Protein backbone atom coordinates (compact mmCIF):
# COMPACT_ATOMS: atom_id res chain seq x y z
CA UNK A 1 0.00 0.00 0.00
CA UNK A 2 1.11 3.52 -0.72
CA UNK A 3 1.24 6.13 1.98
CA UNK A 4 -0.31 9.42 0.93
CA UNK A 5 1.37 12.62 2.04
CA UNK A 6 -1.35 14.82 0.61
CA UNK A 7 -4.98 14.04 -0.17
CA UNK A 8 -6.98 16.49 -2.26
CA UNK A 9 -10.73 15.82 -2.36
CA UNK A 10 -13.30 17.58 -4.54
CA UNK A 11 -11.26 20.75 -4.71
CA UNK A 12 -13.23 23.63 -6.17
CA UNK A 13 -11.94 27.14 -6.60
CA UNK A 14 -14.07 30.01 -7.84
CA UNK A 15 -13.65 33.75 -8.10
CA UNK A 16 -15.83 35.34 -5.41
CA UNK A 17 -17.38 38.22 -7.27
CA UNK A 18 -18.07 36.53 -10.59
CA UNK A 19 -18.64 33.00 -9.25
CA UNK A 20 -16.54 31.75 -12.15
CA UNK A 21 -15.24 28.29 -11.38
CA UNK A 22 -11.55 27.88 -12.07
CA UNK A 23 -11.00 24.44 -10.54
CA UNK A 24 -14.02 22.18 -10.83
CA UNK A 25 -13.99 19.54 -8.12
CA UNK A 26 -10.76 17.60 -8.65
CA UNK A 27 -9.40 14.82 -6.41
CA UNK A 28 -5.90 13.34 -6.29
CA UNK A 29 -3.30 12.11 -3.81
CA UNK A 30 0.42 12.72 -3.63
CA UNK A 31 2.20 9.60 -2.38
CA UNK A 32 5.23 9.48 -0.17
CA UNK A 33 8.44 9.67 -2.21
CA UNK A 34 6.83 10.04 -5.64
CA UNK A 35 6.86 12.67 -8.34
CA UNK A 36 3.29 13.42 -9.38
CA UNK A 37 2.89 15.70 -12.37
CA UNK A 38 -0.06 17.90 -13.21
CA UNK A 39 -0.14 18.58 -16.91
CA UNK A 40 -2.52 20.65 -19.03
CA UNK A 41 -2.74 23.57 -21.43
CA UNK A 42 -2.36 27.17 -20.36
CA UNK A 43 -5.37 28.25 -18.29
CA UNK A 44 -6.27 24.74 -17.11
CA UNK A 45 -5.98 25.70 -13.43
CA UNK A 46 -2.60 24.15 -12.59
CA UNK A 47 -1.10 27.17 -10.85
CA UNK A 48 -4.34 27.96 -9.03
CA UNK A 49 -4.34 24.39 -7.67
CA UNK A 50 -0.70 24.74 -6.57
CA UNK A 51 -1.45 28.05 -4.86
CA UNK A 52 -4.33 26.50 -2.92
CA UNK A 53 -1.93 23.88 -1.57
CA UNK A 54 0.53 26.60 -0.54
CA UNK A 55 -2.22 28.72 1.04
CA UNK A 56 -1.38 31.57 -1.31
CA UNK A 57 -4.87 32.41 -2.60
CA UNK A 58 -6.55 35.31 -0.87
CA UNK A 59 -9.99 34.46 0.55
CA UNK A 60 -11.05 37.98 -0.43
CA UNK A 61 -10.76 37.01 -4.07
CA UNK A 62 -11.27 33.25 -4.15
CA UNK A 63 -13.70 30.80 -2.65
CA UNK A 64 -12.22 27.37 -1.92
CA UNK A 65 -14.32 24.24 -1.35
CA UNK A 66 -13.34 20.63 -0.74
CA UNK A 67 -10.46 19.45 1.39
CA UNK A 68 -6.67 19.30 1.23
CA UNK A 69 -5.42 16.90 3.85
CA UNK A 70 -1.72 17.01 4.73
CA UNK A 71 -1.20 14.13 7.11
CA UNK A 72 -3.99 14.92 9.58
CA UNK A 73 -4.34 18.65 8.94
CA UNK A 74 -6.91 20.13 6.55
CA UNK A 75 -5.09 22.98 4.86
CA UNK A 76 -8.25 24.61 3.53
CA UNK A 77 -9.45 25.20 7.11
CA UNK A 78 -6.18 26.64 8.40
CA UNK A 79 -5.70 30.27 9.38
CA UNK A 80 -2.76 32.30 8.10
CA UNK A 81 -0.76 32.13 11.35
CA UNK A 82 -0.82 28.31 11.35
CA UNK A 83 -0.21 28.17 7.61
CA UNK A 84 3.01 30.08 8.07
CA UNK A 85 4.36 27.09 9.98
CA UNK A 86 3.28 24.65 7.25
CA UNK A 87 4.63 26.73 4.39
CA UNK A 88 8.33 26.07 3.99
CA UNK A 89 8.33 23.27 6.57
CA UNK A 90 5.80 20.78 5.25
CA UNK A 91 5.29 22.19 1.75
CA UNK A 92 7.61 24.41 -0.24
CA UNK A 93 7.31 25.78 -3.76
CA UNK A 94 9.49 26.91 -6.63
CA UNK A 95 8.19 29.01 -9.49
CA UNK A 96 8.65 29.41 -13.22
CA UNK A 97 10.67 32.61 -13.37
CA UNK A 98 13.75 32.37 -11.19
CA UNK A 99 14.67 36.06 -11.61
CA UNK A 100 11.45 37.54 -10.29
CA UNK A 101 11.43 35.24 -7.26
CA UNK A 102 14.81 36.55 -6.09
CA UNK A 103 15.45 40.05 -4.76
CA UNK A 104 17.77 41.74 -7.30
CA UNK A 105 19.44 44.08 -4.77
CA UNK A 106 20.43 41.44 -2.22
CA UNK A 107 23.23 38.89 -2.54
CA UNK A 108 22.42 35.21 -2.91
CA UNK A 109 24.08 34.67 0.48
CA UNK A 110 21.88 37.11 2.35
CA UNK A 111 18.69 35.72 0.78
CA UNK A 112 19.61 32.11 1.46
CA UNK A 113 20.77 32.94 4.99
CA UNK A 114 17.51 34.75 5.69
CA UNK A 115 15.58 31.62 4.68
CA UNK A 116 17.80 29.46 6.91
CA UNK A 117 17.41 31.84 9.89
CA UNK A 118 13.64 31.90 9.50
CA UNK A 119 13.75 28.16 9.89
CA UNK A 120 16.33 28.14 12.67
CA UNK A 121 16.35 31.51 14.47
CA UNK A 122 19.05 30.58 17.03
CA UNK A 123 21.73 29.57 14.56
CA UNK A 124 25.19 31.15 15.10
CA UNK A 125 26.81 33.28 12.37
CA UNK A 126 29.47 30.70 11.69
CA UNK A 127 26.97 27.87 11.43
CA UNK A 128 24.78 30.04 9.21
CA UNK A 129 27.54 30.41 6.60
CA UNK A 130 28.28 26.68 6.82
CA UNK A 131 24.61 25.87 6.31
CA UNK A 132 24.35 28.25 3.35
CA UNK A 133 27.33 26.52 1.75
CA UNK A 134 25.85 23.10 2.48
CA UNK A 135 22.60 23.99 0.74
CA UNK A 136 24.42 25.36 -2.32
CA UNK A 137 26.41 22.13 -2.48
CA UNK A 138 23.19 20.16 -2.19
CA UNK A 139 21.92 21.81 -5.39
CA UNK A 140 25.32 21.19 -7.01
CA UNK A 141 26.50 24.78 -7.34
CA UNK A 142 30.27 24.86 -7.87
CA UNK A 143 32.38 27.26 -5.80
CA UNK A 144 29.59 28.00 -3.29
CA UNK A 145 31.66 30.36 -1.08
CA UNK A 146 32.16 32.76 -3.97
CA UNK A 147 28.56 32.38 -5.17
CA UNK A 148 27.21 33.51 -1.79
CA UNK A 149 28.68 36.97 -2.41
CA UNK A 150 27.11 37.36 -5.84
CA UNK A 151 23.88 39.05 -6.88
CA UNK A 152 21.14 37.30 -8.88
CA UNK A 153 22.04 39.17 -12.10
CA UNK A 154 25.53 37.64 -11.97
CA UNK A 155 24.06 34.18 -12.41
CA UNK A 156 22.52 32.26 -15.29
CA UNK A 157 18.83 31.30 -15.24
CA UNK A 158 19.70 27.69 -14.38
CA UNK A 159 21.90 28.81 -11.44
CA UNK A 160 19.14 31.05 -10.14
CA UNK A 161 16.66 28.18 -10.29
CA UNK A 162 19.16 26.06 -8.29
CA UNK A 163 19.33 28.84 -5.68
CA UNK A 164 15.53 28.86 -5.40
CA UNK A 165 15.49 25.09 -5.03
CA UNK A 166 18.07 25.43 -2.23
CA UNK A 167 15.90 28.06 -0.52
CA UNK A 168 12.87 25.78 -0.81
CA UNK A 169 14.78 22.93 0.83
CA UNK A 170 15.90 24.73 3.99
CA UNK A 171 12.78 23.68 5.93
CA UNK A 172 13.20 20.02 4.89
CA UNK A 173 9.75 19.91 3.22
CA UNK A 174 7.75 16.73 2.77
CA UNK A 175 6.47 18.02 -0.55
CA UNK A 176 8.09 20.33 -3.05
CA UNK A 177 5.72 21.96 -5.52
CA UNK A 178 7.52 22.90 -8.71
CA UNK A 179 5.35 25.09 -10.94
CA UNK A 180 6.83 25.08 -14.46
CA UNK A 181 10.34 25.18 -12.97
CA UNK A 182 12.10 24.68 -16.29
CA UNK A 183 9.83 26.52 -18.72
CA UNK A 184 11.92 29.70 -18.76
CA UNK A 185 15.18 27.79 -19.32
CA UNK A 186 16.81 26.49 -22.47
CA UNK A 187 16.63 22.80 -23.24
CA UNK A 188 20.02 21.63 -21.91
CA UNK A 189 19.62 23.59 -18.68
CA UNK A 190 16.08 22.22 -18.43
CA UNK A 191 17.47 18.68 -18.50
CA UNK A 192 20.05 19.52 -15.78
CA UNK A 193 17.37 20.92 -13.46
CA UNK A 194 15.19 17.82 -14.02
CA UNK A 195 18.18 15.61 -13.18
CA UNK A 196 18.83 17.65 -10.04
CA UNK A 197 15.21 17.38 -8.92
CA UNK A 198 15.24 13.58 -9.41
CA UNK A 199 18.51 13.36 -7.46
CA UNK A 200 17.14 15.47 -4.59
CA UNK A 201 13.86 13.61 -4.50
CA UNK A 202 15.72 10.31 -4.07
CA UNK A 203 18.25 11.64 -1.61
CA UNK A 204 15.79 13.48 0.63
CA UNK A 205 12.89 11.08 0.03
CA UNK A 206 10.50 13.98 -0.42
CA UNK A 207 7.53 14.02 -2.76
CA UNK A 208 7.39 16.41 -5.69
CA UNK A 209 4.30 17.88 -7.34
CA UNK A 210 5.64 18.86 -10.74
CA UNK A 211 3.48 21.20 -12.82
CA UNK A 212 3.99 21.64 -16.53
CA UNK A 213 2.17 22.17 -19.82
CA UNK A 214 4.74 19.89 -21.49
CA UNK A 215 4.08 16.16 -21.36
CA UNK A 216 7.52 15.56 -22.91
CA UNK A 217 9.23 17.18 -19.89
CA UNK A 218 6.86 15.45 -17.49
CA UNK A 219 7.69 12.03 -18.93
CA UNK A 220 11.33 12.50 -17.82
CA UNK A 221 10.53 12.99 -14.16
CA UNK A 222 7.06 11.90 -13.06
CA UNK A 223 6.02 8.53 -11.63
CA UNK A 224 2.36 9.42 -12.17
CA UNK A 225 0.55 12.06 -14.17
CA UNK A 226 -2.71 13.91 -13.63
CA UNK A 227 -4.03 15.48 -16.82
CA UNK A 228 -6.21 18.56 -16.31
CA UNK A 229 -8.33 20.44 -18.80
CA UNK A 230 -10.07 23.73 -18.15
CA UNK A 231 -10.06 23.18 -14.38
CA UNK A 232 -11.35 19.64 -14.68
CA UNK A 233 -9.92 16.20 -13.98
CA UNK A 234 -9.22 14.26 -17.19
CA UNK A 235 -7.06 11.27 -16.41
CA UNK A 236 -4.66 10.03 -13.73
CA UNK A 237 -2.29 7.10 -13.92
CA UNK A 238 1.31 5.87 -14.06
CA UNK A 239 3.34 7.93 -16.52
CA UNK A 240 4.35 5.00 -18.72
CA UNK A 241 0.79 3.69 -18.89
CA UNK A 242 -0.56 7.11 -19.77
CA UNK A 243 2.04 7.55 -22.52
CA UNK A 244 1.67 4.04 -23.95
CA UNK A 245 -2.07 3.79 -23.65
CA UNK A 246 -3.81 7.13 -23.19
CA UNK A 247 -7.51 6.62 -22.58
CA UNK A 248 -8.94 10.12 -22.81
CA UNK A 249 -8.96 11.67 -26.31
CA UNK A 250 -7.50 14.86 -24.81
CA UNK A 251 -4.52 12.94 -23.43
CA UNK A 252 -4.07 11.30 -26.84
CA UNK A 253 -3.96 14.75 -28.41
CA UNK A 254 -1.40 15.96 -25.88
CA UNK A 255 0.85 12.98 -26.62
CA UNK A 256 0.62 13.53 -30.36
CA UNK A 257 1.78 17.09 -29.86
CA UNK A 258 5.00 16.21 -27.98
CA UNK A 259 7.74 17.63 -30.28
CA UNK A 260 10.35 14.96 -29.47
CA UNK A 261 8.12 12.22 -30.89
CA UNK A 262 8.28 13.78 -34.35
CA UNK A 263 10.88 13.77 -37.08
CA UNK A 264 12.43 17.05 -38.05
CA UNK A 265 10.44 18.74 -40.80
CA UNK A 266 7.27 16.83 -40.04
CA UNK A 267 4.30 18.96 -39.08
CA UNK A 268 3.47 18.63 -35.42
CA UNK A 269 -0.06 17.65 -34.54
CA UNK A 270 -2.07 20.01 -32.45
CA UNK A 271 -5.54 19.64 -31.02
CA UNK A 272 -7.95 21.75 -33.09
CA UNK A 273 -9.94 24.40 -31.25
CA UNK A 274 -9.30 26.16 -27.97
CA UNK A 275 -9.80 25.57 -24.28
CA UNK A 276 -13.18 27.13 -23.35
CA UNK A 277 -13.05 30.48 -21.56
CA UNK A 278 -14.05 30.40 -17.88
CA UNK A 279 -17.50 31.85 -18.55
CA UNK A 280 -18.14 29.44 -21.45
CA UNK A 281 -16.89 26.48 -19.40
CA UNK A 282 -19.21 27.40 -16.54
CA UNK A 283 -22.20 27.02 -18.83
CA UNK A 284 -21.21 23.57 -20.08
CA UNK A 285 -22.90 20.67 -18.31
CA UNK A 286 -21.01 17.67 -19.64
CA UNK A 287 -17.43 17.19 -20.77
CA UNK A 288 -15.52 20.44 -21.22
CA UNK A 289 -13.50 18.88 -24.05
CA UNK A 290 -16.73 18.10 -25.96
CA UNK A 291 -16.32 20.76 -28.67
CA UNK A 292 -12.80 19.60 -29.57
CA UNK A 293 -13.24 15.86 -29.17
CA UNK A 294 -13.17 13.67 -32.28
CA UNK A 295 -14.68 10.72 -30.37
CA UNK A 296 -17.52 12.47 -28.57
CA UNK A 297 -20.76 10.66 -27.86
CA UNK A 298 -24.17 12.36 -27.53
CA UNK A 299 -24.12 11.62 -23.79
CA UNK A 300 -20.89 13.60 -23.33
CA UNK A 301 -22.81 16.84 -23.68
CA UNK A 302 -24.94 16.01 -20.65
CA UNK A 303 -22.64 14.42 -18.08
CA UNK A 304 -19.25 12.78 -17.70
CA UNK A 305 -18.72 9.47 -15.95
CA UNK A 306 -15.70 8.59 -13.88
CA UNK A 307 -14.19 5.21 -14.71
CA UNK A 308 -11.87 3.75 -12.13
CA UNK A 309 -9.67 0.84 -13.17
CA UNK A 310 -6.82 -0.83 -11.30
CA UNK A 311 -4.27 1.50 -12.78
CA UNK A 312 -6.23 4.49 -13.99
CA UNK A 313 -8.93 6.99 -13.24
CA UNK A 314 -10.42 8.55 -16.35
CA UNK A 315 -13.35 10.92 -16.76
CA UNK A 316 -14.72 9.90 -20.13
CA UNK A 317 -17.93 8.32 -21.32
CA UNK A 318 -16.09 6.23 -23.92
CA UNK A 319 -15.17 3.83 -21.14
CA UNK A 320 -18.28 4.16 -19.03
CA UNK A 321 -20.05 1.18 -20.54
CA UNK A 322 -17.44 -1.49 -20.03
CA UNK A 323 -16.05 0.07 -16.80
CA UNK A 324 -12.71 -1.54 -17.53
CA UNK A 325 -10.94 1.34 -19.15
CA UNK A 326 -10.59 -0.77 -22.28
CA UNK A 327 -10.35 1.15 -25.52
CA UNK A 328 -13.46 1.02 -27.66
N1 LIG B 1 -8.72 36.40 -9.93
C1 LIG B 1 -9.06 35.84 -11.10
N2 LIG B 1 -10.10 36.33 -11.83
C2 LIG B 1 -10.46 35.76 -12.98
N3 LIG B 1 -9.85 34.69 -13.52
C3 LIG B 1 -8.81 34.17 -12.86
C4 LIG B 1 -8.37 34.70 -11.61
N4 LIG B 1 -7.30 33.97 -11.19
C5 LIG B 1 -7.11 33.01 -12.13
N5 LIG B 1 -8.00 33.13 -13.13
C6 LIG B 1 -8.11 32.28 -14.32
O1 LIG B 1 -8.06 30.92 -13.94
C7 LIG B 1 -7.57 30.13 -15.01
C8 LIG B 1 -6.54 29.16 -14.52
O2 LIG B 1 -5.35 29.86 -14.21
P1 LIG B 1 -3.97 29.15 -13.86
O3 LIG B 1 -2.98 30.23 -13.60
O4 LIG B 1 -4.16 28.15 -12.78
O5 LIG B 1 -3.63 28.40 -15.22
P2 LIG B 1 -2.40 27.44 -15.53
O6 LIG B 1 -2.95 26.10 -15.83
O7 LIG B 1 -1.37 27.55 -14.47
O8 LIG B 1 -1.88 28.07 -16.90
P3 LIG B 1 -0.36 28.38 -17.39
O9 LIG B 1 0.10 27.12 -18.08
O10 LIG B 1 -0.55 29.50 -18.36
O11 LIG B 1 0.48 28.75 -16.22
C9 LIG B 1 -7.07 31.10 -16.07
O12 LIG B 1 -8.02 31.17 -17.10
C10 LIG B 1 -6.96 32.41 -15.31
O13 LIG B 1 -7.14 33.51 -16.16
MG1 LIG C 1 0.56 28.34 -14.37
Coordinates of C-alpha atoms and ligand atoms in Angstrom, one line a residue:
X1 CA 0.0 0.0 0.0
X2 CA 1.1 3.5 -0.7
X3 CA 1.2 6.1 2.0
X4 CA -0.3 9.4 0.9
X5 CA 1.4 12.6 2.0
X6 CA -1.4 14.8 0.6
X7 CA -5.0 14.0 -0.2
X8 CA -7.0 16.5 -2.3
X9 CA -10.7 15.8 -2.4
X10 CA -13.3 17.6 -4.5
X11 CA -11.3 20.7 -4.7
X12 CA -13.2 23.6 -6.2
X13 CA -11.9 27.1 -6.6
X14 CA -14.1 30.0 -7.8
X15 CA -13.6 33.8 -8.1
X16 CA -15.8 35.3 -5.4
X17 CA -17.4 38.2 -7.3
X18 CA -18.1 36.5 -10.6
X19 CA -18.6 33.0 -9.3
X20 CA -16.5 31.7 -12.2
X21 CA -15.2 28.3 -11.4
X22 CA -11.5 27.9 -12.1
X23 CA -11.0 24.4 -10.5
X24 CA -14.0 22.2 -10.8
X25 CA -14.0 19.5 -8.1
X26 CA -10.8 17.6 -8.7
X27 CA -9.4 14.8 -6.4
X28 CA -5.9 13.3 -6.3
X29 CA -3.3 12.1 -3.8
X30 CA 0.4 12.7 -3.6
X31 CA 2.2 9.6 -2.4
X32 CA 5.2 9.5 -0.2
X33 CA 8.4 9.7 -2.2
X34 CA 6.8 10.0 -5.6
X35 CA 6.9 12.7 -8.3
X36 CA 3.3 13.4 -9.4
X37 CA 2.9 15.7 -12.4
X38 CA -0.1 17.9 -13.2
X39 CA -0.1 18.6 -16.9
X40 CA -2.5 20.7 -19.0
X41 CA -2.7 23.6 -21.4
X42 CA -2.4 27.2 -20.4
X43 CA -5.4 28.3 -18.3
X44 CA -6.3 24.7 -17.1
X45 CA -6.0 25.7 -13.4
X46 CA -2.6 24.1 -12.6
X47 CA -1.1 27.2 -10.8
X48 CA -4.3 28.0 -9.0
X49 CA -4.3 24.4 -7.7
X50 CA -0.7 24.7 -6.6
X51 CA -1.4 28.1 -4.9
X52 CA -4.3 26.5 -2.9
X53 CA -1.9 23.9 -1.6
X54 CA 0.5 26.6 -0.5
X55 CA -2.2 28.7 1.0
X56 CA -1.4 31.6 -1.3
X57 CA -4.9 32.4 -2.6
X58 CA -6.6 35.3 -0.9
X59 CA -10.0 34.5 0.6
X60 CA -11.0 38.0 -0.4
X61 CA -10.8 37.0 -4.1
X62 CA -11.3 33.3 -4.1
X63 CA -13.7 30.8 -2.6
X64 CA -12.2 27.4 -1.9
X65 CA -14.3 24.2 -1.3
X66 CA -13.3 20.6 -0.7
X67 CA -10.5 19.5 1.4
X68 CA -6.7 19.3 1.2
X69 CA -5.4 16.9 3.8
X70 CA -1.7 17.0 4.7
X71 CA -1.2 14.1 7.1
X72 CA -4.0 14.9 9.6
X73 CA -4.3 18.6 8.9
X74 CA -6.9 20.1 6.5
X75 CA -5.1 23.0 4.9
X76 CA -8.3 24.6 3.5
X77 CA -9.4 25.2 7.1
X78 CA -6.2 26.6 8.4
X79 CA -5.7 30.3 9.4
X80 CA -2.8 32.3 8.1
X81 CA -0.8 32.1 11.4
X82 CA -0.8 28.3 11.4
X83 CA -0.2 28.2 7.6
X84 CA 3.0 30.1 8.1
X85 CA 4.4 27.1 10.0
X86 CA 3.3 24.7 7.3
X87 CA 4.6 26.7 4.4
X88 CA 8.3 26.1 4.0
X89 CA 8.3 23.3 6.6
X90 CA 5.8 20.8 5.3
X91 CA 5.3 22.2 1.7
X92 CA 7.6 24.4 -0.2
X93 CA 7.3 25.8 -3.8
X94 CA 9.5 26.9 -6.6
X95 CA 8.2 29.0 -9.5
X96 CA 8.6 29.4 -13.2
X97 CA 10.7 32.6 -13.4
X98 CA 13.8 32.4 -11.2
X99 CA 14.7 36.1 -11.6
X100 CA 11.4 37.5 -10.3
X101 CA 11.4 35.2 -7.3
X102 CA 14.8 36.5 -6.1
X103 CA 15.5 40.0 -4.8
X104 CA 17.8 41.7 -7.3
X105 CA 19.4 44.1 -4.8
X106 CA 20.4 41.4 -2.2
X107 CA 23.2 38.9 -2.5
X108 CA 22.4 35.2 -2.9
X109 CA 24.1 34.7 0.5
X110 CA 21.9 37.1 2.4
X111 CA 18.7 35.7 0.8
X112 CA 19.6 32.1 1.5
X113 CA 20.8 32.9 5.0
X114 CA 17.5 34.7 5.7
X115 CA 15.6 31.6 4.7
X116 CA 17.8 29.5 6.9
X117 CA 17.4 31.8 9.9
X118 CA 13.6 31.9 9.5
X119 CA 13.7 28.2 9.9
X120 CA 16.3 28.1 12.7
X121 CA 16.4 31.5 14.5
X122 CA 19.1 30.6 17.0
X123 CA 21.7 29.6 14.6
X124 CA 25.2 31.1 15.1
X125 CA 26.8 33.3 12.4
X126 CA 29.5 30.7 11.7
X127 CA 27.0 27.9 11.4
X128 CA 24.8 30.0 9.2
X129 CA 27.5 30.4 6.6
X130 CA 28.3 26.7 6.8
X131 CA 24.6 25.9 6.3
X132 CA 24.3 28.2 3.4
X133 CA 27.3 26.5 1.7
X134 CA 25.8 23.1 2.5
X135 CA 22.6 24.0 0.7
X136 CA 24.4 25.4 -2.3
X137 CA 26.4 22.1 -2.5
X138 CA 23.2 20.2 -2.2
X139 CA 21.9 21.8 -5.4
X140 CA 25.3 21.2 -7.0
X141 CA 26.5 24.8 -7.3
X142 CA 30.3 24.9 -7.9
X143 CA 32.4 27.3 -5.8
X144 CA 29.6 28.0 -3.3
X145 CA 31.7 30.4 -1.1
X146 CA 32.2 32.8 -4.0
X147 CA 28.6 32.4 -5.2
X148 CA 27.2 33.5 -1.8
X149 CA 28.7 37.0 -2.4
X150 CA 27.1 37.4 -5.8
X151 CA 23.9 39.1 -6.9
X152 CA 21.1 37.3 -8.9
X153 CA 22.0 39.2 -12.1
X154 CA 25.5 37.6 -12.0
X155 CA 24.1 34.2 -12.4
X156 CA 22.5 32.3 -15.3
X157 CA 18.8 31.3 -15.2
X158 CA 19.7 27.7 -14.4
X159 CA 21.9 28.8 -11.4
X160 CA 19.1 31.1 -10.1
X161 CA 16.7 28.2 -10.3
X162 CA 19.2 26.1 -8.3
X163 CA 19.3 28.8 -5.7
X164 CA 15.5 28.9 -5.4
X165 CA 15.5 25.1 -5.0
X166 CA 18.1 25.4 -2.2
X167 CA 15.9 28.1 -0.5
X168 CA 12.9 25.8 -0.8
X169 CA 14.8 22.9 0.8
X170 CA 15.9 24.7 4.0
X171 CA 12.8 23.7 5.9
X172 CA 13.2 20.0 4.9
X173 CA 9.8 19.9 3.2
X174 CA 7.8 16.7 2.8
X175 CA 6.5 18.0 -0.6
X176 CA 8.1 20.3 -3.1
X177 CA 5.7 22.0 -5.5
X178 CA 7.5 22.9 -8.7
X179 CA 5.3 25.1 -10.9
X180 CA 6.8 25.1 -14.5
X181 CA 10.3 25.2 -13.0
X182 CA 12.1 24.7 -16.3
X183 CA 9.8 26.5 -18.7
X184 CA 11.9 29.7 -18.8
X185 CA 15.2 27.8 -19.3
X186 CA 16.8 26.5 -22.5
X187 CA 16.6 22.8 -23.2
X188 CA 20.0 21.6 -21.9
X189 CA 19.6 23.6 -18.7
X190 CA 16.1 22.2 -18.4
X191 CA 17.5 18.7 -18.5
X192 CA 20.0 19.5 -15.8
X193 CA 17.4 20.9 -13.5
X194 CA 15.2 17.8 -14.0
X195 CA 18.2 15.6 -13.2
X196 CA 18.8 17.6 -10.0
X197 CA 15.2 17.4 -8.9
X198 CA 15.2 13.6 -9.4
X199 CA 18.5 13.4 -7.5
X200 CA 17.1 15.5 -4.6
X201 CA 13.9 13.6 -4.5
X202 CA 15.7 10.3 -4.1
X203 CA 18.2 11.6 -1.6
X204 CA 15.8 13.5 0.6
X205 CA 12.9 11.1 0.0
X206 CA 10.5 14.0 -0.4
X207 CA 7.5 14.0 -2.8
X208 CA 7.4 16.4 -5.7
X209 CA 4.3 17.9 -7.3
X210 CA 5.6 18.9 -10.7
X211 CA 3.5 21.2 -12.8
X212 CA 4.0 21.6 -16.5
X213 CA 2.2 22.2 -19.8
X214 CA 4.7 19.9 -21.5
X215 CA 4.1 16.2 -21.4
X216 CA 7.5 15.6 -22.9
X217 CA 9.2 17.2 -19.9
X218 CA 6.9 15.5 -17.5
X219 CA 7.7 12.0 -18.9
X220 CA 11.3 12.5 -17.8
X221 CA 10.5 13.0 -14.2
X222 CA 7.1 11.9 -13.1
X223 CA 6.0 8.5 -11.6
X224 CA 2.4 9.4 -12.2
X225 CA 0.5 12.1 -14.2
X226 CA -2.7 13.9 -13.6
X227 CA -4.0 15.5 -16.8
X228 CA -6.2 18.6 -16.3
X229 CA -8.3 20.4 -18.8
X230 CA -10.1 23.7 -18.2
X231 CA -10.1 23.2 -14.4
X232 CA -11.4 19.6 -14.7
X233 CA -9.9 16.2 -14.0
X234 CA -9.2 14.3 -17.2
X235 CA -7.1 11.3 -16.4
X236 CA -4.7 10.0 -13.7
X237 CA -2.3 7.1 -13.9
X238 CA 1.3 5.9 -14.1
X239 CA 3.3 7.9 -16.5
X240 CA 4.4 5.0 -18.7
X241 CA 0.8 3.7 -18.9
X242 CA -0.6 7.1 -19.8
X243 CA 2.0 7.5 -22.5
X244 CA 1.7 4.0 -24.0
X245 CA -2.1 3.8 -23.7
X246 CA -3.8 7.1 -23.2
X247 CA -7.5 6.6 -22.6
X248 CA -8.9 10.1 -22.8
X249 CA -9.0 11.7 -26.3
X250 CA -7.5 14.9 -24.8
X251 CA -4.5 12.9 -23.4
X252 CA -4.1 11.3 -26.8
X253 CA -4.0 14.8 -28.4
X254 CA -1.4 16.0 -25.9
X255 CA 0.8 13.0 -26.6
X256 CA 0.6 13.5 -30.4
X257 CA 1.8 17.1 -29.9
X258 CA 5.0 16.2 -28.0
X259 CA 7.7 17.6 -30.3
X260 CA 10.4 15.0 -29.5
X261 CA 8.1 12.2 -30.9
X262 CA 8.3 13.8 -34.3
X263 CA 10.9 13.8 -37.1
X264 CA 12.4 17.1 -38.1
X265 CA 10.4 18.7 -40.8
X266 CA 7.3 16.8 -40.0
X267 CA 4.3 19.0 -39.1
X268 CA 3.5 18.6 -35.4
X269 CA -0.1 17.7 -34.5
X270 CA -2.1 20.0 -32.4
X271 CA -5.5 19.6 -31.0
X272 CA -8.0 21.8 -33.1
X273 CA -9.9 24.4 -31.3
X274 CA -9.3 26.2 -28.0
X275 CA -9.8 25.6 -24.3
X276 CA -13.2 27.1 -23.4
X277 CA -13.1 30.5 -21.6
X278 CA -14.0 30.4 -17.9
X279 CA -17.5 31.8 -18.5
X280 CA -18.1 29.4 -21.4
X281 CA -16.9 26.5 -19.4
X282 CA -19.2 27.4 -16.5
X283 CA -22.2 27.0 -18.8
X284 CA -21.2 23.6 -20.1
X285 CA -22.9 20.7 -18.3
X286 CA -21.0 17.7 -19.6
X287 CA -17.4 17.2 -20.8
X288 CA -15.5 20.4 -21.2
X289 CA -13.5 18.9 -24.0
X290 CA -16.7 18.1 -26.0
X291 CA -16.3 20.8 -28.7
X292 CA -12.8 19.6 -29.6
X293 CA -13.2 15.9 -29.2
X294 CA -13.2 13.7 -32.3
X295 CA -14.7 10.7 -30.4
X296 CA -17.5 12.5 -28.6
X297 CA -20.8 10.7 -27.9
X298 CA -24.2 12.4 -27.5
X299 CA -24.1 11.6 -23.8
X300 CA -20.9 13.6 -23.3
X301 CA -22.8 16.8 -23.7
X302 CA -24.9 16.0 -20.7
X303 CA -22.6 14.4 -18.1
X304 CA -19.2 12.8 -17.7
X305 CA -18.7 9.5 -16.0
X306 CA -15.7 8.6 -13.9
X307 CA -14.2 5.2 -14.7
X308 CA -11.9 3.7 -12.1
X309 CA -9.7 0.8 -13.2
X310 CA -6.8 -0.8 -11.3
X311 CA -4.3 1.5 -12.8
X312 CA -6.2 4.5 -14.0
X313 CA -8.9 7.0 -13.2
X314 CA -10.4 8.5 -16.3
X315 CA -13.3 10.9 -16.8
X316 CA -14.7 9.9 -20.1
X317 CA -17.9 8.3 -21.3
X318 CA -16.1 6.2 -23.9
X319 CA -15.2 3.8 -21.1
X320 CA -18.3 4.2 -19.0
X321 CA -20.1 1.2 -20.5
X322 CA -17.4 -1.5 -20.0
X323 CA -16.1 0.1 -16.8
X324 CA -12.7 -1.5 -17.5
X325 CA -10.9 1.3 -19.1
X326 CA -10.6 -0.8 -22.3
X327 CA -10.4 1.2 -25.5
X328 CA -13.5 1.0 -27.7
Ligands
LIG1 N1 -8.7 36.4 -9.9 C1 -9.1 35.8 -11.1 N2 -10.1 36.3 -11.8 C2 -10.5 35.8 -13.0 N3 -9.9 34.7 -13.5 C3 -8.8 34.2 -12.9 C4 -8.4 34.7 -11.6 N4 -7.3 34.0 -11.2 C5 -7.1 33.0 -12.1 N5 -8.0 33.1 -13.1 C6 -8.1 32.3 -14.3 O1 -8.1 30.9 -13.9 C7 -7.6 30.1 -15.0 C8 -6.5 29.2 -14.5 O2 -5.3 29.9 -14.2 P1 -4.0 29.2 -13.9 O3 -3.0 30.2 -13.6 O4 -4.2 28.2 -12.8 O5 -3.6 28.4 -15.2 P2 -2.4 27.4 -15.5 O6 -2.9 26.1 -15.8 O7 -1.4 27.5 -14.5 O8 -1.9 28.1 -16.9 P3 -0.4 28.4 -17.4 O9 0.1 27.1 -18.1 O10 -0.5 29.5 -18.4 O11 0.5 28.8 -16.2 C9 -7.1 31.1 -16.1 O12 -8.0 31.2 -17.1 C10 -7.0 32.4 -15.3 O13 -7.1 33.5 -16.2
LIG2 MG1 0.6 28.3 -14.4

